[in-house]
Amino acid sequence: MPTADRVHPTPALLPPSTPLHHDVAATETTPLHSTFRSTPPPPPGTYIVQIPKDQVLRVPPPDRARRYKKLAGCPARRRRLRHACCGAFGAVLLLVLLAAAFVGVVYLVFRPRAPSFSVAALSIRGLDAIALSSSSLSPQIDAAVRADNGANKKTGIDYRGGGEVTVSFSGERLATGQWPAFYQAPRNVTVFSTALTGKGVGFTEEKRKRLAAEHTAGAVPLTVETMVPVRMRFGKVLRTWTVDVKARCEVTVDKLADKATAPVNRGCRVKVRPLWWWW
């Protein structure tokens, strides 16, 4: 006789520890807060017009199209202008660096030096004891100037026209003459003579007495100044711009006469611009 399967009763589910009606009551009593703030009302006298999204114009109207195109193109134009300015600045900076490098190479190769000067002879007329008693003098001076380029082994000097030589006493100019134009080769010494003339030279009573006393003592201090435009020549092709070279020599002669002895040079100071001014 077949045996019937035994059916075991399922245990009843235990109710939750917290009553359901308590949650429902808590839900019902908890106030609901909106997550979005309400839009404040517009101020009086204003209107809000709402347009559907599909009706918003994405192309400006014809009467505003030209202005829109102009404003839209401004950033592009400013960008192109900025790029052009940066390119021009870079090109100028590159040229400056190349020029500085070129000058530096030339300086290292040729080692240019300023020439030196001295006064070899002075022949003075019109300033003797008789002429000193006159109120207006016209002295005449023959000056022999020595230009020395021995410090330059590879650099020649072009002395241009328009230079001058001046002789003065105690700040009073006595006579002025021209510096001749010539080319001076490297390691060369040139002595040239130039005629200086003065007109309407007058001394104060104090300077007149001092000049007469120094003439009697056999030691008359004079100042010889030169200003000559020159160009440095490197090799046969390369030359610099023309610049002014100034020299001031303090000399002493024994007498104010035609047959004065060689002047005693008490020092010459040469003033010339730096090399980078010559280019």
CSV table of C-alpha atoms in Angstrom, one decimal:
chain,number,residue,atom,x,y,z
A,1,MET,CA,0.0,0.0,0.0
A,2,PRO,CA,1.6,3.2,-1.1
A,3,THR,CA,2.7,5.6,1.5
A,4,ALA,CA,1.4,9.2,1.1
A,5,ASP,CA,3.9,12.0,1.3
A,6,ARG,CA,3.8,13.8,4.5
A,7,VAL,CA,3.2,17.5,4.1
A,8,HIS,CA,4.8,19.7,6.8
A,9,PRO,CA,3.1,22.9,7.6
A,10,THR,CA,5.0,26.1,6.7
A,11,PRO,CA,5.8,28.3,9.7
A,12,ALA,CA,4.1,31.6,9.7
A,13,LEU,CA,6.1,34.7,8.9
A,14,LEU,CA,7.0,36.8,11.9
A,15,PRO,CA,5.7,40.3,11.8
A,16,PRO,CA,8.3,43.1,11.6
A,17,SER,CA,9.6,44.4,14.9
A,18,THR,CA,8.4,47.9,14.0
A,19,PRO,CA,4.7,48.3,13.4
A,20,LEU,CA,3.8,49.3,9.8
A,21,HIS,CA,1.3,51.8,10.9
A,22,HIS,CA,4.0,53.7,12.7
A,23,ASP,CA,5.9,54.4,9.4
A,24,VAL,CA,2.8,55.3,7.7
A,25,ALA,CA,2.0,57.7,10.4
A,26,ALA,CA,5.5,59.2,10.3
A,27,THR,CA,5.2,59.6,6.6
A,28,GLU,CA,1.9,61.3,6.9
A,29,THR,CA,3.1,63.7,9.6
A,30,THR,CA,6.5,64.7,8.0
A,31,PRO,CA,6.1,67.9,6.0
A,32,LEU,CA,7.3,67.9,2.4
A,33,HIS,CA,9.9,70.5,1.4
A,34,SER,CA,10.3,71.5,-2.3
A,35,THR,CA,13.8,71.0,-3.7
A,36,PHE,CA,13.5,74.0,-6.0
A,37,ARG,CA,13.2,77.6,-5.0
A,38,SER,CA,10.3,79.4,-6.4
A,39,THR,CA,11.0,82.2,-8.9
A,40,PRO,CA,10.6,85.6,-7.3
A,41,PRO,CA,8.0,87.7,-8.9
A,42,PRO,CA,9.2,90.3,-11.4
A,43,PRO,CA,9.3,93.9,-10.4
A,44,PRO,CA,6.3,96.0,-11.1
A,45,GLY,CA,6.0,97.4,-14.6
A,46,THR,CA,7.9,94.5,-16.3
A,47,TYR,CA,6.7,91.7,-18.5
A,48,ILE,CA,8.0,88.2,-19.1
A,49,VAL,CA,7.7,86.8,-22.6
A,50,GLN,CA,8.2,83.1,-23.0
A,51,ILE,CA,9.1,81.9,-26.5
A,52,PRO,CA,9.1,78.2,-27.4
A,53,LYS,CA,12.6,76.8,-28.0
A,54,ASP,CA,11.8,75.8,-31.5
A,55,GLN,CA,10.9,79.4,-32.4
A,56,VAL,CA,14.3,80.9,-31.2
A,57,LEU,CA,16.1,82.4,-34.2
A,58,ARG,CA,19.6,80.9,-34.8
A,59,VAL,CA,20.3,83.2,-37.7
A,60,PRO,CA,20.4,87.0,-37.1
A,61,PRO,CA,17.7,89.0,-39.0
A,62,PRO,CA,18.9,90.6,-42.2
A,63,ASP,CA,19.1,94.1,-40.7
A,64,ARG,CA,21.5,92.8,-38.1
A,65,ALA,CA,23.5,90.3,-40.2
A,66,ARG,CA,26.3,92.8,-41.2
A,67,ARG,CA,26.9,93.9,-37.6
A,68,TYR,CA,26.8,90.3,-36.4
A,69,LYS,CA,29.4,89.3,-39.0
A,70,LYS,CA,31.6,92.3,-38.1
A,71,LEU,CA,31.5,91.5,-34.4
A,72,ALA,CA,32.1,87.8,-35.0
A,73,GLY,CA,35.2,88.5,-37.1
A,74,CYS,CA,36.9,90.8,-34.5
A,75,PRO,CA,38.5,88.0,-32.4
A,76,ALA,CA,40.0,86.5,-35.6
A,77,ARG,CA,41.4,89.8,-36.7
A,78,ARG,CA,42.9,90.5,-33.3
A,79,ARG,CA,44.4,87.0,-33.3
A,80,ARG,CA,46.0,87.6,-36.8
A,81,LEU,CA,47.3,91.0,-35.7
A,82,ARG,CA,48.8,89.5,-32.5
A,83,HIS,CA,50.5,86.8,-34.5
A,84,ALA,CA,51.9,89.4,-37.0
A,85,CYS,CA,53.2,91.6,-34.2
A,86,CYS,CA,54.9,88.6,-32.5
A,87,GLY,CA,56.5,87.6,-35.8
A,88,ALA,CA,57.8,91.1,-36.5
A,89,PHE,CA,59.2,91.4,-33.0
A,90,GLY,CA,60.9,88.0,-33.3
A,91,ALA,CA,62.4,89.1,-36.7
A,92,VAL,CA,63.8,92.3,-35.2
A,93,LEU,CA,65.2,90.5,-32.2
A,94,LEU,CA,66.9,88.0,-34.5
A,95,LEU,CA,68.4,90.8,-36.6
A,96,VAL,CA,69.7,92.6,-33.4
A,97,LEU,CA,71.3,89.4,-32.2
A,98,LEU,CA,72.9,88.7,-35.5
A,99,ALA,CA,74.3,92.2,-35.7
A,100,ALA,CA,75.7,92.0,-32.2
A,101,ALA,CA,77.3,88.6,-33.0
A,102,PHE,CA,78.8,90.1,-36.2
A,103,VAL,CA,80.2,93.1,-34.3
A,104,GLY,CA,81.6,90.8,-31.7
A,105,VAL,CA,83.3,88.6,-34.3
A,106,VAL,CA,84.8,91.6,-36.0
A,107,TYR,CA,86.1,93.0,-32.7
A,108,LEU,CA,87.7,89.7,-31.8
A,109,VAL,CA,89.4,89.3,-35.2
A,110,PHE,CA,90.7,92.9,-35.7
A,111,ARG,CA,91.0,94.2,-32.2
A,112,PRO,CA,90.5,97.9,-33.2
A,113,ARG,CA,92.1,100.6,-31.1
A,114,ALA,CA,91.7,104.4,-31.2
A,115,PRO,CA,94.7,106.3,-32.7
A,116,SER,CA,96.9,108.5,-30.5
A,117,PHE,CA,98.0,112.0,-31.2
A,118,SER,CA,100.8,114.5,-30.2
A,119,VAL,CA,102.0,117.9,-31.2
A,120,ALA,CA,105.4,117.8,-33.0
A,121,ALA,CA,105.9,121.5,-33.6
A,122,LEU,CA,104.3,124.9,-33.2
A,123,SER,CA,105.4,128.1,-35.1
A,124,ILE,CA,103.6,131.1,-33.7
A,125,ARG,CA,103.4,134.6,-35.2
A,126,GLY,CA,101.5,137.7,-34.0
A,127,LEU,CA,101.7,137.1,-30.3
A,128,ASP,CA,105.1,138.6,-29.5
A,129,ALA,CA,105.6,141.3,-26.9
A,130,ILE,CA,104.8,144.1,-29.3
A,131,ALA,CA,101.5,142.5,-30.5
A,132,LEU,CA,100.4,141.9,-26.9
A,133,SER,CA,100.0,145.6,-26.4
A,134,SER,CA,97.3,145.7,-29.1
A,135,SER,CA,93.6,145.2,-28.3
A,136,SER,CA,92.8,143.1,-31.4
A,137,LEU,CA,95.2,140.3,-32.5
A,138,SER,CA,95.4,138.1,-35.6
A,139,PRO,CA,97.8,135.3,-34.7
A,140,GLN,CA,99.0,132.8,-37.3
A,141,ILE,CA,100.2,129.3,-36.2
A,142,ASP,CA,101.8,126.5,-38.1
A,143,ALA,CA,101.1,123.3,-36.3
A,144,ALA,CA,102.7,119.9,-37.0
A,145,VAL,CA,100.5,117.1,-35.6
A,146,ARG,CA,101.6,113.4,-35.2
A,147,ALA,CA,98.9,110.8,-35.7
A,148,ASP,CA,99.9,107.3,-34.6
A,149,ASN,CA,98.0,104.2,-35.7
A,150,GLY,CA,100.7,101.8,-34.4
A,151,ALA,CA,98.3,100.1,-31.9
A,152,ASN,CA,96.2,98.6,-34.8
A,153,LYS,CA,97.8,95.7,-36.6
A,154,LYS,CA,94.9,95.0,-39.0
A,155,THR,CA,92.8,98.1,-38.9
A,156,GLY,CA,93.3,101.2,-41.1
A,157,ILE,CA,91.8,104.7,-40.5
A,158,ASP,CA,90.2,107.0,-43.0
A,159,TYR,CA,90.4,110.6,-41.8
A,160,ARG,CA,87.5,112.3,-43.5
A,161,GLY,CA,87.3,116.0,-44.5
A,162,GLY,CA,85.8,118.6,-42.3
A,163,GLY,CA,88.1,118.1,-39.3
A,164,GLU,CA,89.7,121.0,-37.5
A,165,VAL,CA,92.7,121.9,-35.2
A,166,THR,CA,92.4,124.6,-32.6
A,167,VAL,CA,95.1,126.3,-30.4
A,168,SER,CA,94.0,128.2,-27.4
A,169,PHE,CA,95.4,129.9,-24.3
A,170,SER,CA,93.6,129.8,-21.0
A,171,GLY,CA,90.3,129.1,-22.7
A,172,GLU,CA,90.8,131.9,-25.3
A,173,ARG,CA,90.9,130.5,-28.8
A,174,LEU,CA,93.9,131.8,-30.7
A,175,ALA,CA,93.8,130.2,-34.2
A,176,THR,CA,91.9,127.4,-36.0
A,177,GLY,CA,92.8,125.4,-39.1
A,178,GLN,CA,91.7,122.3,-41.0
A,179,TRP,CA,92.7,118.7,-40.5
A,180,PRO,CA,93.6,117.2,-43.9
A,181,ALA,CA,91.8,114.1,-45.3
A,182,PHE,CA,94.0,111.0,-45.8
A,183,TYR,CA,94.1,107.2,-45.2
A,184,GLN,CA,96.4,105.8,-42.5
A,185,ALA,CA,97.4,102.2,-42.9
A,186,PRO,CA,97.8,99.8,-39.9
A,187,ARG,CA,101.0,100.3,-37.9
A,188,ASN,CA,101.6,103.7,-39.5
A,189,VAL,CA,102.7,107.0,-38.1
A,190,THR,CA,101.8,110.2,-40.0
A,191,VAL,CA,103.0,113.7,-39.3
A,192,PHE,CA,101.2,116.5,-41.2
A,193,SER,CA,101.3,120.3,-41.0
A,194,THR,CA,98.4,122.6,-41.1
A,195,ALA,CA,98.1,126.4,-41.0
A,196,LEU,CA,95.9,128.0,-38.3
A,197,THR,CA,94.7,131.6,-38.4
A,198,GLY,CA,92.9,133.8,-35.9
A,199,LYS,CA,91.2,137.1,-36.2
A,200,GLY,CA,89.9,139.6,-33.7
A,201,VAL,CA,91.5,137.8,-30.7
A,202,GLY,CA,91.3,139.9,-27.5
A,203,PHE,CA,92.6,139.3,-24.0
A,204,THR,CA,91.5,140.6,-20.7
A,205,GLU,CA,94.0,142.6,-18.8
A,206,GLU,CA,94.7,139.7,-16.4
A,207,LYS,CA,95.2,137.2,-19.3
A,208,ARG,CA,97.4,139.7,-21.1
A,209,LYS,CA,99.7,140.1,-18.1
A,210,ARG,CA,99.8,136.4,-17.5
A,211,LEU,CA,100.7,135.6,-21.1
A,212,ALA,CA,103.5,138.3,-21.1
A,213,ALA,CA,104.9,136.9,-17.9
A,214,GLU,CA,104.9,133.3,-19.1
A,215,HIS,CA,106.5,134.4,-22.4
A,216,THR,CA,109.3,136.1,-20.5
A,217,ALA,CA,109.8,133.0,-18.3
A,218,GLY,CA,110.0,130.8,-21.4
A,219,ALA,CA,107.1,128.4,-20.5
A,220,VAL,CA,103.8,129.3,-22.2
A,221,PRO,CA,101.1,126.6,-21.7
A,222,LEU,CA,98.8,126.1,-24.7
A,223,THR,CA,96.0,123.7,-25.5
A,224,VAL,CA,95.8,122.0,-28.9
A,225,GLU,CA,92.4,120.4,-29.7
A,226,THR,CA,91.4,118.3,-32.7
A,227,MET,CA,88.1,117.1,-33.9
A,228,VAL,CA,88.1,114.9,-37.0
A,229,PRO,CA,85.6,112.5,-38.5
A,230,VAL,CA,87.1,109.0,-39.1
A,231,ARG,CA,86.0,105.6,-40.4
A,232,MET,CA,87.7,102.4,-39.4
A,233,ARG,CA,88.6,100.1,-42.3
A,234,PHE,CA,88.8,96.3,-41.7
A,235,GLY,CA,90.5,94.8,-44.7
A,236,LYS,CA,89.6,96.1,-48.2
A,237,VAL,CA,85.8,96.0,-48.1
A,238,LEU,CA,84.4,96.3,-44.6
A,239,ARG,CA,84.1,99.8,-43.2
A,240,THR,CA,82.3,101.4,-40.3
A,241,TRP,CA,80.1,104.5,-40.1
A,242,THR,CA,81.8,107.9,-39.8
A,243,VAL,CA,82.2,109.1,-36.2
A,244,ASP,CA,84.0,112.0,-34.6
A,245,VAL,CA,87.3,111.5,-32.8
A,246,LYS,CA,88.3,114.3,-30.4
A,247,ALA,CA,91.7,114.8,-28.9
A,248,ARG,CA,92.9,117.4,-26.4
A,249,CYS,CA,96.7,117.9,-25.9
A,250,GLU,CA,98.3,120.1,-23.3
A,251,VAL,CA,101.7,121.5,-24.5
A,252,THR,CA,104.2,124.1,-23.4
A,253,VAL,CA,106.4,126.2,-25.7
A,254,ASP,CA,109.4,128.2,-24.7
A,255,LYS,CA,108.4,131.4,-26.5
A,256,LEU,CA,105.8,132.9,-28.8
A,257,ALA,CA,108.0,133.2,-31.8
A,258,ASP,CA,108.4,131.8,-35.3
A,259,LYS,CA,111.5,129.8,-34.3
A,260,ALA,CA,110.2,128.2,-31.1
A,261,THR,CA,111.6,124.9,-30.0
A,262,ALA,CA,109.7,121.7,-30.1
A,263,PRO,CA,106.7,121.9,-27.7
A,264,VAL,CA,106.7,119.8,-24.6
A,265,ASN,CA,103.7,117.5,-24.6
A,266,ARG,CA,102.1,117.3,-21.2
A,267,GLY,CA,99.6,114.6,-22.2
A,268,CYS,CA,96.9,114.0,-24.9
A,269,ARG,CA,93.5,112.7,-24.1
A,270,VAL,CA,91.5,111.0,-27.0
A,271,LYS,CA,87.8,110.7,-26.8
A,272,VAL,CA,85.9,108.4,-29.1
A,273,ARG,CA,82.6,106.6,-29.0
A,274,PRO,CA,82.5,102.9,-28.2
A,275,LEU,CA,82.8,100.4,-31.1
A,276,TRP,CA,79.1,99.5,-31.2
A,277,TRP,CA,78.3,103.2,-32.1
A,278,TRP,CA,80.4,102.8,-35.2
A,279,TRP,CA,78.0,100.4,-37.0
